[in-house]
Short mmCIF file of C-alpha atoms and ligand atoms in Angstrom, two decimals:
data_model
loop_
_atom_site.label_atom_id
_atom_site.label_comp_id
_atom_site.label_asym_id
_atom_site.label_seq_id
_atom_site.Cartn_x
_atom_site.Cartn_y
_atom_site.Cartn_z
CA MET B 107 -155.79 -164.07 -54.11
CA LEU B 108 -152.67 -163.10 -56.03
CA THR B 109 -149.29 -164.66 -55.32
CA LYS B 110 -146.48 -162.38 -54.12
CA LEU B 111 -144.97 -162.40 -57.62
CA GLU B 112 -148.27 -161.68 -59.38
CA GLN B 113 -148.99 -158.79 -57.00
CA CYS B 114 -145.49 -157.42 -57.54
CA ILE B 115 -145.88 -157.49 -61.33
CA VAL B 116 -149.26 -155.75 -61.13
CA ASP B 117 -147.74 -153.11 -58.82
CA LEU B 118 -144.74 -152.60 -61.10
CA HIS B 119 -147.10 -152.10 -64.01
CA LYS B 120 -149.14 -149.62 -61.95
CA ILE B 121 -146.15 -147.39 -61.19
CA GLY B 122 -145.07 -147.37 -64.85
CA VAL B 123 -142.17 -149.80 -64.80
CA VAL B 124 -143.65 -151.80 -67.68
CA LYS B 125 -144.18 -149.61 -70.72
CA PHE B 126 -145.66 -150.46 -74.10
CA GLY B 127 -145.01 -148.54 -77.33
CA ASP B 128 -142.01 -148.22 -79.60
CA PHE B 129 -138.63 -148.24 -77.84
CA THR B 130 -135.02 -148.41 -78.95
CA LEU B 131 -132.95 -150.69 -76.73
CA LYS B 132 -129.26 -150.16 -75.91
CA SER B 133 -128.34 -152.53 -78.74
CA GLY B 134 -130.32 -150.42 -81.24
CA MET B 135 -133.10 -153.01 -81.44
CA GLN B 136 -136.68 -151.67 -81.69
CA SER B 137 -138.93 -153.16 -79.02
CA PRO B 138 -142.69 -152.86 -78.31
CA VAL B 139 -142.03 -153.22 -74.57
CA TYR B 140 -139.68 -151.56 -72.13
CA PHE B 141 -139.09 -152.59 -68.53
CA ASP B 142 -137.74 -149.58 -66.66
CA LEU B 143 -137.04 -150.64 -63.11
CA ARG B 144 -135.03 -147.48 -62.30
CA ILE B 145 -138.03 -145.72 -60.80
CA ILE B 146 -138.37 -148.42 -58.18
CA ILE B 147 -136.10 -146.38 -55.87
CA SER B 148 -139.11 -144.09 -55.40
CA TYR B 149 -141.14 -147.05 -54.01
CA PRO B 150 -139.11 -148.53 -51.13
CA LYS B 151 -141.63 -151.22 -50.18
CA LEU B 152 -141.83 -152.48 -53.74
CA LEU B 153 -138.04 -152.38 -54.00
CA GLU B 154 -137.92 -154.57 -50.91
CA THR B 155 -140.37 -157.03 -52.47
CA VAL B 156 -138.35 -157.21 -55.68
CA ALA B 157 -135.19 -157.86 -53.66
CA GLU B 158 -136.97 -160.56 -51.60
CA LEU B 159 -138.32 -162.31 -54.69
CA MET B 160 -134.85 -162.28 -56.17
CA TRP B 161 -133.16 -163.57 -53.05
CA GLU B 162 -135.75 -166.38 -52.83
CA ALA B 163 -134.79 -167.39 -56.39
CA ARG B 164 -131.02 -167.46 -55.74
CA PRO B 165 -129.34 -170.53 -57.19
CA CYS B 166 -127.06 -171.18 -54.22
CA GLU B 167 -127.43 -170.87 -50.43
CA LYS B 168 -124.29 -168.92 -49.65
CA TYR B 169 -122.29 -166.12 -51.21
CA GLU B 170 -119.50 -164.12 -49.63
CA LEU B 171 -120.26 -161.01 -51.68
CA VAL B 172 -122.97 -159.50 -53.83
CA CYS B 173 -122.36 -157.07 -56.65
CA GLY B 174 -125.03 -155.00 -58.36
CA VAL B 175 -124.70 -154.13 -62.02
CA ALA B 176 -124.92 -150.34 -62.39
CA TYR B 177 -127.31 -148.69 -62.13
CA THR B 178 -130.57 -150.42 -61.25
CA GLY B 179 -128.84 -153.53 -59.93
CA LEU B 180 -127.26 -151.36 -57.22
CA PRO B 181 -130.28 -150.51 -55.04
CA ILE B 182 -131.50 -154.10 -55.29
CA ALA B 183 -128.07 -155.41 -54.31
CA THR B 184 -127.98 -152.92 -51.43
CA VAL B 185 -131.26 -154.22 -50.03
CA ILE B 186 -130.08 -157.83 -50.33
CA SER B 187 -126.74 -156.91 -48.80
CA THR B 188 -128.22 -155.23 -45.71
CA LYS B 189 -131.03 -157.78 -45.20
CA GLN B 190 -128.81 -160.83 -45.59
CA ASP B 191 -125.74 -159.22 -44.07
CA ILE B 192 -123.56 -159.94 -47.08
CA PRO B 193 -120.89 -157.37 -47.99
CA MET B 194 -121.41 -155.65 -51.29
CA LEU B 195 -119.25 -154.48 -54.19
CA ILE B 196 -119.93 -151.79 -56.76
CA ARG B 197 -118.50 -151.87 -60.24
CA ARG B 198 -118.25 -148.41 -61.75
CA LYS B 199 -119.86 -147.84 -65.11
CA GLU B 200 -117.00 -145.66 -66.36
CA THR B 201 -114.68 -147.49 -68.71
CA LYS B 202 -112.06 -144.84 -69.30
CA GLY B 203 -109.44 -143.54 -66.91
CA TYR B 204 -109.82 -146.37 -64.37
CA GLY B 205 -107.54 -149.37 -63.96
CA THR B 206 -109.42 -152.64 -63.39
CA LYS B 207 -108.86 -152.47 -59.64
CA LYS B 208 -110.18 -148.95 -59.28
CA LEU B 209 -113.29 -149.92 -61.23
CA VAL B 210 -114.51 -151.87 -58.22
CA GLU B 211 -115.43 -150.32 -54.86
CA GLY B 212 -115.57 -152.34 -51.64
CA ASN B 213 -113.31 -154.80 -49.80
CA PHE B 214 -112.64 -158.27 -51.10
CA THR B 215 -110.00 -160.98 -51.19
CA ASP B 216 -108.96 -163.45 -53.91
CA GLY B 217 -111.31 -166.32 -54.54
CA GLN B 218 -114.35 -164.97 -52.68
CA SER B 219 -117.67 -166.06 -54.16
CA CYS B 220 -119.73 -163.22 -55.53
CA LEU B 221 -123.34 -163.14 -56.74
CA MET B 222 -124.18 -160.72 -59.56
CA ILE B 223 -127.44 -158.80 -59.24
CA GLU B 224 -129.10 -157.28 -62.28
CA ASP B 225 -132.61 -155.98 -62.99
CA VAL B 226 -133.15 -157.02 -66.61
CA ILE B 227 -131.20 -159.15 -69.02
CA VAL B 228 -131.37 -158.70 -72.79
CA SER B 229 -128.15 -159.88 -74.46
CA GLY B 230 -126.29 -160.21 -71.16
CA SER B 231 -123.66 -157.60 -72.11
CA SER B 232 -123.87 -155.57 -68.88
CA VAL B 233 -123.61 -158.66 -66.68
CA PHE B 234 -120.78 -159.95 -68.82
CA GLU B 235 -118.78 -156.72 -68.57
CA THR B 236 -119.11 -156.71 -64.80
CA VAL B 237 -118.24 -160.39 -64.43
CA GLU B 238 -115.23 -159.91 -66.69
CA THR B 239 -113.88 -157.21 -64.38
CA LEU B 240 -114.57 -159.20 -61.21
CA ARG B 241 -112.97 -162.33 -62.62
CA GLU B 242 -109.88 -160.34 -63.55
CA LEU B 243 -109.66 -159.43 -59.88
CA GLU B 244 -109.68 -163.17 -59.00
CA LEU B 245 -113.21 -163.20 -57.63
CA ASP B 246 -115.24 -166.37 -58.05
CA VAL B 247 -118.32 -165.35 -60.05
CA LYS B 248 -120.56 -168.09 -61.36
CA ASP B 249 -124.13 -166.92 -60.85
CA ALA B 250 -126.16 -163.94 -61.98
CA LEU B 251 -129.52 -163.27 -60.36
CA VAL B 252 -131.86 -161.16 -62.48
CA PHE B 253 -135.41 -160.03 -62.03
CA LEU B 254 -136.65 -160.12 -65.62
CA ASP B 255 -135.30 -162.23 -68.45
CA ARG B 256 -136.43 -160.68 -71.73
CA GLU B 257 -135.72 -164.06 -73.39
CA GLN B 258 -133.53 -162.56 -76.07
CA GLY B 259 -130.61 -164.91 -75.81
CA GLY B 260 -128.89 -163.32 -72.80
CA ALA B 261 -129.02 -166.41 -70.58
CA ALA B 262 -127.62 -168.60 -73.36
CA ASN B 263 -124.91 -166.05 -74.18
CA LEU B 264 -123.83 -165.93 -70.55
CA LYS B 265 -124.01 -169.73 -70.19
CA SER B 266 -121.40 -169.97 -72.95
CA MET B 267 -119.20 -167.76 -70.78
CA ASP B 268 -119.78 -169.99 -67.79
CA ILE B 269 -122.21 -167.66 -66.05
CA ASN B 270 -125.38 -169.27 -64.76
CA VAL B 271 -128.40 -166.95 -64.97
CA VAL B 272 -131.39 -167.35 -62.68
CA SER B 273 -134.34 -165.06 -63.22
CA VAL B 274 -137.44 -164.38 -61.16
CA ILE B 275 -139.66 -164.09 -64.20
CA SER B 276 -139.50 -164.28 -67.99
CA MET B 277 -141.10 -161.81 -70.38
CA THR B 278 -143.63 -164.47 -71.46
CA GLU B 279 -144.63 -165.17 -67.86
CA MET B 280 -144.88 -161.47 -67.09
CA MET B 281 -147.17 -160.88 -70.06
CA SER B 282 -149.36 -163.78 -69.02
CA ILE B 283 -149.80 -162.25 -65.53
CA LEU B 284 -150.52 -158.79 -66.94
CA LEU B 285 -153.07 -160.21 -69.38
CA LYS B 286 -154.78 -162.33 -66.71
CA GLN B 287 -155.03 -159.36 -64.38
CA GLY B 288 -156.49 -157.13 -67.11
CA CYS B 289 -153.49 -154.78 -67.20
CA VAL B 290 -152.95 -155.18 -70.96
CA THR B 291 -155.11 -156.06 -73.95
CA GLU B 292 -154.67 -159.29 -75.84
CA GLU B 293 -153.39 -157.28 -78.81
CA VAL B 294 -150.54 -155.72 -76.80
CA SER B 295 -149.69 -159.05 -75.24
CA ASP B 296 -149.63 -160.76 -78.65
CA SER B 297 -147.34 -158.10 -80.12
CA VAL B 298 -144.88 -158.48 -77.24
CA LEU B 299 -144.93 -162.27 -77.48
CA GLU B 300 -144.41 -162.10 -81.22
CA PHE B 301 -141.46 -159.74 -80.65
CA VAL B 302 -139.96 -162.13 -78.09
CA ARG B 303 -140.38 -165.08 -80.46
CA SER B 304 -138.62 -163.29 -83.30
CA HIS B 305 -135.75 -161.75 -81.31
CA THR B 306 -134.13 -164.61 -79.48
CA ALA B 307 -130.60 -164.22 -80.82
CA THR B 308 -128.80 -161.16 -79.48
CA SER B 309 -125.07 -161.24 -78.94
CA ILE B 310 -122.60 -159.96 -76.38
CA VAL B 311 -119.77 -157.73 -77.44
CA SER B 312 -116.95 -157.15 -75.01
CA LYS B 313 -115.70 -153.59 -74.74
CA LYS B 314 -112.59 -154.78 -73.00
CA LYS B 315 -109.17 -153.99 -74.36
CA THR B 316 -107.91 -156.97 -76.25
CA THR B 317 -104.73 -158.85 -75.71
CA CYS B 318 -103.05 -159.61 -78.96
CA ASN B 319 -101.57 -162.98 -79.93
CA ASN B 320 -98.09 -161.61 -79.28
CA GLY B 321 -99.10 -161.05 -75.66
CA THR B 322 -98.96 -157.27 -75.69
CA ASP B 323 -101.94 -155.41 -74.34
CA VAL B 324 -102.34 -153.27 -77.41
CA MET B 325 -105.42 -153.00 -79.46
CA ASP B 326 -103.76 -153.13 -82.82
CA ARG B 327 -105.96 -154.97 -85.25
CA LYS B 328 -103.20 -155.29 -87.82
CA LYS B 329 -100.94 -157.21 -85.46
CA CYS B 330 -103.55 -159.64 -84.12
CA SER B 331 -103.97 -163.11 -85.56
CA LEU B 332 -107.40 -164.13 -86.79
CA GLU B 333 -107.45 -166.74 -84.04
CA SER B 334 -107.02 -164.15 -81.30
CA ARG B 335 -109.56 -161.84 -82.90
CA ILE B 336 -112.35 -164.42 -82.63
CA ALA B 337 -112.48 -163.79 -78.89
CA THR B 338 -112.80 -160.02 -79.35
CA THR B 339 -116.29 -160.21 -80.78
CA SER B 340 -119.59 -161.92 -80.28
CA GLN B 341 -120.98 -160.78 -83.63
CA PRO B 342 -121.82 -164.27 -84.95
CA LEU B 343 -120.91 -163.54 -88.57
CA THR B 344 -117.62 -161.84 -87.72
CA LYS B 345 -116.70 -164.92 -85.72
CA LYS B 346 -117.80 -167.18 -88.56
CA LEU B 347 -115.85 -165.16 -91.11
CA PHE B 348 -112.66 -165.38 -89.02
CA GLU B 349 -113.18 -169.14 -88.67
CA ILE B 350 -113.65 -169.58 -92.41
CA MET B 351 -110.58 -167.47 -93.17
CA ILE B 352 -108.50 -169.61 -90.81
CA ALA B 353 -109.87 -172.90 -92.09
CA LYS B 354 -109.46 -172.02 -95.77
CA LYS B 355 -106.31 -169.90 -95.37
CA SER B 356 -108.07 -167.30 -97.46
CA ASN B 357 -108.73 -163.60 -97.11
CA LEU B 358 -110.15 -163.44 -100.60
CA CYS B 359 -113.60 -162.10 -101.40
CA VAL B 360 -114.54 -162.37 -105.04
CA ALA B 361 -116.76 -159.66 -106.51
CA ALA B 362 -118.93 -161.75 -108.83
CA ASP B 363 -120.19 -158.86 -110.94
CA VAL B 364 -121.88 -160.80 -113.70
CA THR B 365 -125.29 -160.32 -115.29
CA LYS B 366 -126.56 -163.89 -115.66
CA SER B 367 -127.56 -166.27 -112.87
CA ASP B 368 -125.79 -169.19 -114.54
CA GLU B 369 -122.53 -167.25 -114.65
CA LEU B 370 -122.89 -166.26 -111.01
CA LEU B 371 -123.54 -169.83 -109.89
CA ALA B 372 -120.74 -171.18 -112.08
CA LEU B 373 -118.32 -168.72 -110.46
CA ALA B 374 -119.55 -169.66 -106.99
CA GLU B 375 -119.04 -173.35 -107.78
CA LYS B 376 -115.58 -172.90 -109.28
CA LEU B 377 -114.18 -170.28 -106.92
CA GLY B 378 -116.07 -171.40 -103.80
CA PRO B 379 -113.22 -173.56 -102.41
CA HIS B 380 -110.83 -170.58 -102.45
CA ILE B 381 -112.85 -167.71 -101.04
CA CYS B 382 -114.12 -166.62 -97.65
CA LEU B 383 -116.85 -164.41 -99.12
CA LEU B 384 -118.70 -164.06 -102.38
CA LYS B 385 -119.81 -160.52 -103.06
CA THR B 386 -122.85 -159.95 -105.24
CA HIS B 387 -124.58 -157.02 -106.92
CA ILE B 388 -127.85 -158.87 -107.21
CA ASP B 389 -129.57 -156.04 -109.06
CA ILE B 390 -127.29 -156.38 -112.11
CA LEU B 391 -128.64 -159.86 -112.84
CA THR B 392 -130.98 -159.72 -115.82
CA ASP B 393 -132.60 -163.06 -114.98
CA PHE B 394 -132.86 -163.00 -111.17
CA SER B 395 -135.17 -165.56 -109.63
CA LYS B 396 -135.67 -167.14 -106.21
CA ASP B 397 -133.83 -170.20 -107.53
CA THR B 398 -130.71 -168.10 -108.10
CA VAL B 399 -130.37 -167.30 -104.42
CA GLU B 400 -131.50 -170.75 -103.27
CA ASN B 401 -128.74 -172.31 -105.37
CA LEU B 402 -126.26 -169.70 -104.18
CA LYS B 403 -127.11 -170.46 -100.55
CA ASN B 404 -126.52 -174.17 -101.19
CA LEU B 405 -123.14 -173.43 -102.76
CA ALA B 406 -122.22 -171.22 -99.80
CA VAL B 407 -122.85 -174.17 -97.48
CA LYS B 408 -121.11 -176.64 -99.78
CA HIS B 409 -117.95 -174.54 -100.09
CA ASN B 410 -118.08 -172.77 -96.72
CA PHE B 411 -118.21 -169.11 -97.67
CA LEU B 412 -120.44 -166.21 -96.65
CA ILE B 413 -122.65 -164.27 -99.05
CA PHE B 414 -122.06 -160.54 -99.13
CA GLU B 415 -124.61 -158.43 -101.04
CA ASP B 416 -123.04 -155.12 -101.98
CA ARG B 417 -126.34 -153.22 -101.96
CA LYS B 418 -124.76 -150.06 -100.53
CA PHE B 419 -127.91 -149.04 -98.72
CA GLY B 420 -127.99 -145.29 -98.29
CA ASP B 421 -131.42 -144.07 -97.30
CA ILE B 422 -133.36 -143.35 -94.11
CA GLY B 423 -133.97 -146.31 -91.79
CA ASN B 424 -137.57 -146.89 -92.82
CA THR B 425 -136.81 -147.04 -96.55
CA VAL B 426 -133.79 -149.22 -96.00
CA ALA B 427 -135.81 -151.65 -93.87
CA ASN B 428 -138.21 -152.06 -96.81
CA GLN B 429 -135.41 -152.39 -99.37
CA TYR B 430 -133.79 -155.06 -97.20
CA VAL B 431 -136.84 -157.21 -96.65
CA GLU B 432 -139.46 -156.39 -99.28
CA GLY B 433 -139.44 -156.32 -103.09
CA MET B 434 -138.31 -159.12 -105.35
CA TYR B 435 -134.84 -159.56 -103.89
CA ASN B 436 -135.71 -160.12 -100.21
CA ILE B 437 -132.02 -159.58 -99.44
CA VAL B 438 -132.25 -160.37 -95.74
CA ASP B 439 -133.30 -163.90 -96.56
CA TRP B 440 -130.08 -164.95 -98.30
CA ALA B 441 -127.28 -162.39 -97.74
CA ASP B 442 -125.21 -162.86 -94.59
CA LEU B 443 -123.66 -159.42 -94.94
CA VAL B 444 -124.70 -156.25 -96.74
CA THR B 445 -122.94 -152.95 -97.35
CA ALA B 446 -124.39 -149.60 -96.25
CA HIS B 447 -123.28 -146.00 -96.40
CA GLY B 448 -122.90 -144.08 -93.17
CA LEU B 449 -124.30 -140.89 -94.68
CA PRO B 450 -127.83 -141.14 -93.24
CA GLY B 451 -126.50 -141.62 -89.68
CA ASP B 452 -127.15 -144.62 -87.50
CA GLY B 453 -130.87 -144.80 -88.36
CA ILE B 454 -129.70 -146.83 -91.34
CA ILE B 455 -128.33 -149.49 -89.00
CA LYS B 456 -131.51 -149.51 -86.96
CA GLY B 457 -133.51 -149.87 -90.17
CA LEU B 458 -131.48 -152.88 -91.24
CA MET B 459 -131.57 -154.43 -87.79
CA SER B 460 -135.32 -154.12 -87.64
CA GLY B 461 -135.53 -156.29 -90.75
CA THR B 462 -133.45 -159.21 -89.55
CA SER B 463 -136.18 -160.85 -87.41
CA GLY B 464 -133.54 -162.47 -85.27
CA LYS B 465 -131.55 -163.99 -88.17
CA PRO B 466 -127.78 -163.72 -87.75
CA ARG B 467 -126.92 -160.86 -90.09
CA GLY B 468 -124.36 -158.07 -90.27
CA CYS B 469 -123.56 -154.91 -92.11
CA VAL B 470 -120.35 -153.44 -93.47
CA LEU B 471 -120.09 -149.67 -93.59
CA VAL B 472 -118.63 -148.12 -96.72
CA SER B 473 -116.16 -145.80 -95.08
CA GLN B 474 -113.82 -144.94 -97.96
CA MET B 475 -114.30 -145.59 -101.65
CA SER B 476 -111.64 -146.74 -104.09
CA SER B 477 -112.65 -144.46 -106.94
CA THR B 478 -110.90 -141.22 -107.91
CA GLY B 479 -112.52 -138.12 -106.48
CA ALA B 480 -114.47 -140.07 -103.83
CA LEU B 481 -116.13 -137.72 -101.33
CA THR B 482 -115.31 -139.92 -98.36
CA THR B 483 -113.49 -137.31 -96.24
CA GLN B 484 -111.83 -137.89 -92.87
CA GLU B 485 -114.84 -136.40 -91.14
CA TYR B 486 -117.04 -138.96 -92.87
CA VAL B 487 -114.64 -141.77 -91.97
CA ASN B 488 -114.76 -140.69 -88.31
CA GLY B 489 -118.54 -140.56 -88.46
CA CYS B 490 -118.70 -144.13 -89.80
CA GLN B 491 -116.43 -145.27 -87.02
CA LYS B 492 -118.72 -143.74 -84.41
CA ILE B 493 -121.74 -145.45 -85.93
CA ALA B 494 -119.87 -148.76 -85.88
CA GLU B 495 -118.75 -148.42 -82.26
CA LYS B 496 -122.28 -147.54 -81.24
CA ASN B 497 -123.78 -150.47 -83.13
CA GLU B 498 -121.10 -153.07 -82.60
CA TYR B 499 -123.72 -155.79 -82.34
CA PHE B 500 -124.51 -155.39 -86.02
CA VAL B 501 -121.59 -153.71 -87.77
CA VAL B 502 -118.98 -156.24 -88.87
CA GLY B 503 -116.49 -153.73 -90.25
CA PHE B 504 -115.69 -151.27 -93.00
CA VAL B 505 -115.11 -151.13 -96.73
CA SER B 506 -112.08 -148.89 -96.85
CA GLN B 507 -108.76 -148.03 -98.43
CA SER B 508 -106.81 -147.54 -95.19
CA CYS B 509 -106.68 -148.54 -91.52
CA VAL B 510 -109.88 -146.77 -90.52
CA SER B 511 -110.05 -148.76 -87.27
CA GLU B 512 -107.52 -150.37 -84.96
CA ASN B 513 -110.23 -152.28 -83.15
CA PRO B 514 -109.60 -156.00 -83.77
CA ARG B 515 -113.30 -156.82 -83.75
CA PHE B 516 -113.87 -154.81 -86.93
CA VAL B 517 -112.95 -156.31 -90.28
CA ILE B 518 -111.48 -154.12 -93.02
CA PHE B 519 -112.62 -155.08 -96.53
CA THR B 520 -110.56 -153.50 -99.29
CA PRO B 521 -111.73 -153.41 -102.91
CA GLY B 522 -109.77 -152.07 -105.86
CA VAL B 523 -107.34 -155.00 -105.91
CA GLN B 524 -105.76 -156.24 -109.13
CA TYR B 525 -102.24 -157.00 -110.38
CA ASN B 526 -100.56 -154.84 -112.99
CA LYS B 527 -103.38 -152.44 -113.54
CA LYS B 528 -103.59 -148.75 -112.78
CA GLY B 529 -107.37 -148.56 -112.98
CA ASP B 530 -110.25 -148.53 -115.42
CA ASP B 531 -111.77 -145.75 -117.53
CA LEU B 532 -114.47 -145.06 -114.98
CA GLY B 533 -112.44 -144.04 -111.97
CA GLN B 534 -111.54 -147.38 -110.36
CA GLN B 535 -108.00 -147.50 -108.87
CA TYR B 536 -106.07 -150.67 -108.06
CA ASN B 537 -103.53 -152.02 -105.58
CA THR B 538 -101.89 -155.42 -105.39
CA PRO B 539 -102.95 -157.85 -102.64
CA ARG B 540 -99.66 -157.18 -100.81
CA THR B 541 -100.13 -153.41 -100.81
CA ALA B 542 -103.75 -153.78 -99.71
CA VAL B 543 -102.88 -156.07 -96.79
CA LEU B 544 -99.49 -154.71 -95.69
CA GLU B 545 -99.82 -151.00 -96.38
CA LYS B 546 -103.53 -150.38 -96.28
CA GLY B 547 -104.27 -152.83 -93.47
CA ALA B 548 -106.89 -154.89 -95.34
CA ASP B 549 -108.21 -158.01 -93.63
CA VAL B 550 -110.18 -159.11 -96.67
CA ILE B 551 -109.23 -158.25 -100.24
CA ILE B 552 -112.09 -157.80 -102.70
CA VAL B 553 -111.17 -158.80 -106.22
CA GLY B 554 -113.58 -158.55 -109.13
CA ARG B 555 -112.44 -158.35 -112.74
CA GLY B 556 -108.89 -159.41 -111.83
CA ILE B 557 -110.40 -162.87 -111.33
CA THR B 558 -113.70 -162.95 -113.20
CA GLN B 559 -112.13 -161.69 -116.44
CA ALA B 560 -108.91 -163.68 -116.13
CA GLU B 561 -108.23 -166.36 -118.71
CA ASP B 562 -108.30 -168.95 -115.95
CA PRO B 563 -110.39 -167.55 -113.05
CA VAL B 564 -109.58 -170.47 -110.73
CA ALA B 565 -105.83 -170.11 -111.22
CA ALA B 566 -106.18 -166.34 -110.70
CA ALA B 567 -108.22 -166.84 -107.52
CA VAL B 568 -105.60 -169.22 -106.13
CA MET B 569 -102.89 -166.64 -106.82
CA TYR B 570 -104.78 -163.78 -105.15
CA LYS B 571 -105.69 -166.01 -102.22
CA GLU B 572 -102.13 -167.22 -101.65
CA ASP B 573 -100.58 -163.76 -101.99
CA GLY B 574 -103.22 -162.16 -99.80
CA PHE B 575 -102.86 -164.71 -97.03
CA LYS B 576 -99.08 -164.68 -97.17
CA ALA B 577 -99.16 -160.91 -96.74
CA TYR B 578 -101.47 -161.30 -93.71
CA LEU B 579 -99.08 -163.84 -92.12
CA GLU B 580 -96.21 -161.48 -92.75
CA ARG B 581 -98.10 -158.58 -91.21
CA ILE B 582 -98.88 -160.34 -87.93
CA SER B 583 -95.34 -161.65 -87.57
CA GLU B 584 -93.62 -158.30 -88.10
O1 LIG W 192 -114.91 -148.32 -102.81
C1 LIG W 192 -115.35 -149.32 -103.34
C2 LIG W 192 -116.31 -150.11 -102.73
C3 LIG W 192 -116.71 -151.28 -103.34
S1 LIG W 192 -117.74 -152.33 -102.47
N1 LIG W 192 -114.87 -149.72 -104.55
C4 LIG W 192 -115.30 -150.84 -105.18
O2 LIG W 192 -114.80 -151.15 -106.27
N2 LIG W 192 -116.26 -151.63 -104.60
C5 LIG W 192 -116.79 -152.85 -105.25
O3 LIG W 192 -115.74 -153.79 -105.39
C6 LIG W 192 -117.35 -152.64 -106.64
O4 LIG W 192 -118.75 -152.38 -106.60
C7 LIG W 192 -117.05 -153.94 -107.33
O5 LIG W 192 -118.07 -154.87 -107.09
C8 LIG W 192 -115.80 -154.45 -106.66
C9 LIG W 192 -114.52 -154.13 -107.41
O6 LIG W 192 -114.50 -154.78 -108.65
P1 LIG W 192 -113.18 -154.78 -109.59
O7 LIG W 192 -113.65 -155.50 -110.82
O8 LIG W 192 -112.82 -153.34 -109.88
O9 LIG W 192 -112.12 -155.54 -108.84
#
């Protein structure tokens, strides 16, 4: 005799709600399993059972309102609303052209308690967006009731935003029922469980307009302090980078373009205290070994900087995934950030993401190049921006020579920075730190030979750091 939950899972599998194969989730992540509860509206009895199981799992006895997260949360919330006689709210999915108030349909008054209803939780972004809106309207939202928790970090993400998630079933439990009832083979079940184990760290990114430190409701990246920008993103490395920049008062990234491991490590040791990032071209080392990157990782911890491998990936997703993970460099293992071109389209991001195995990693899109005659046209810049907006969970920002984005969650990294130099013989062009930060809108200045070939690299790094950060402070106070 099956329990009500076991029977429900078997029935959901039978009608095709649980699918196995190769799926791309909203975040761009590839998944071997997809739970598509939308079709439940064609099976009213099963919809009722799902709603009952959810209501039985509710964390609190009483709520004054329920609100379904569009779309699949809506029919479930409707059933709960009519059965329990609790008024319901709907939050529109549209984000443009609606003021916060008009985004929500239904009657309510300040302070009413509202239970969120959602079908599946991955990172928690959809629940978060809805709760954000409801909280802005002074509703008291503490709990989210979901049917399936895919165990990919959503509950933890929401907990950190003071939202308590209660689910009817987890992915692991669901697979165990399906396996026991002979609905899936052991092989399929193992692949799903392996996927769950290796993808536990998704992040939430708020699409909300950001309030700047000066209190104005404008989304102008250049005017926002680093402190206020931390709240605009949930990309773990963007947050970490902002924190490092604040703590070290440094927006300096050194391009350590040297050919010997000893030189690289010596630079990291000497310049480490002054930089927020160390940028490598690992493939120009003539004596690369695993020890090189192990030592580099230790220095990054010791001096609190991130490692940024300037690999400039530029191929189709599948090739890039191999270049990221396989071969002698195993870049994903040690580089926090990597650069990639936008040319292949957003498959390149998906390729990189598929290689991270849940490690916190990020990518920076090369949107404009500093060299003379670069083919990075406005159309290309716009294309990179679209890729970034679509993959905001993974894209940290842009390498560029101008303000290619006003969005405060994206970081602008500007290379081609050096004092008193017009350029080199091979097309490189230079700006001073002040011009890069104040005129070109750089958040991070990338300096290579200006420091590495200076007579005293430490003194040079201090100078670039101080000038760069002073220019940033000037920019936000203008
Ligand atoms: O457009 C670009 C993009 C990058 S990442 N122009 C660049 O110069 N870079 C990199 O920045 C380049 O590969 C090098 O590592 C660094 C600039 O070095 P510098 O010695 O000219 O300061």
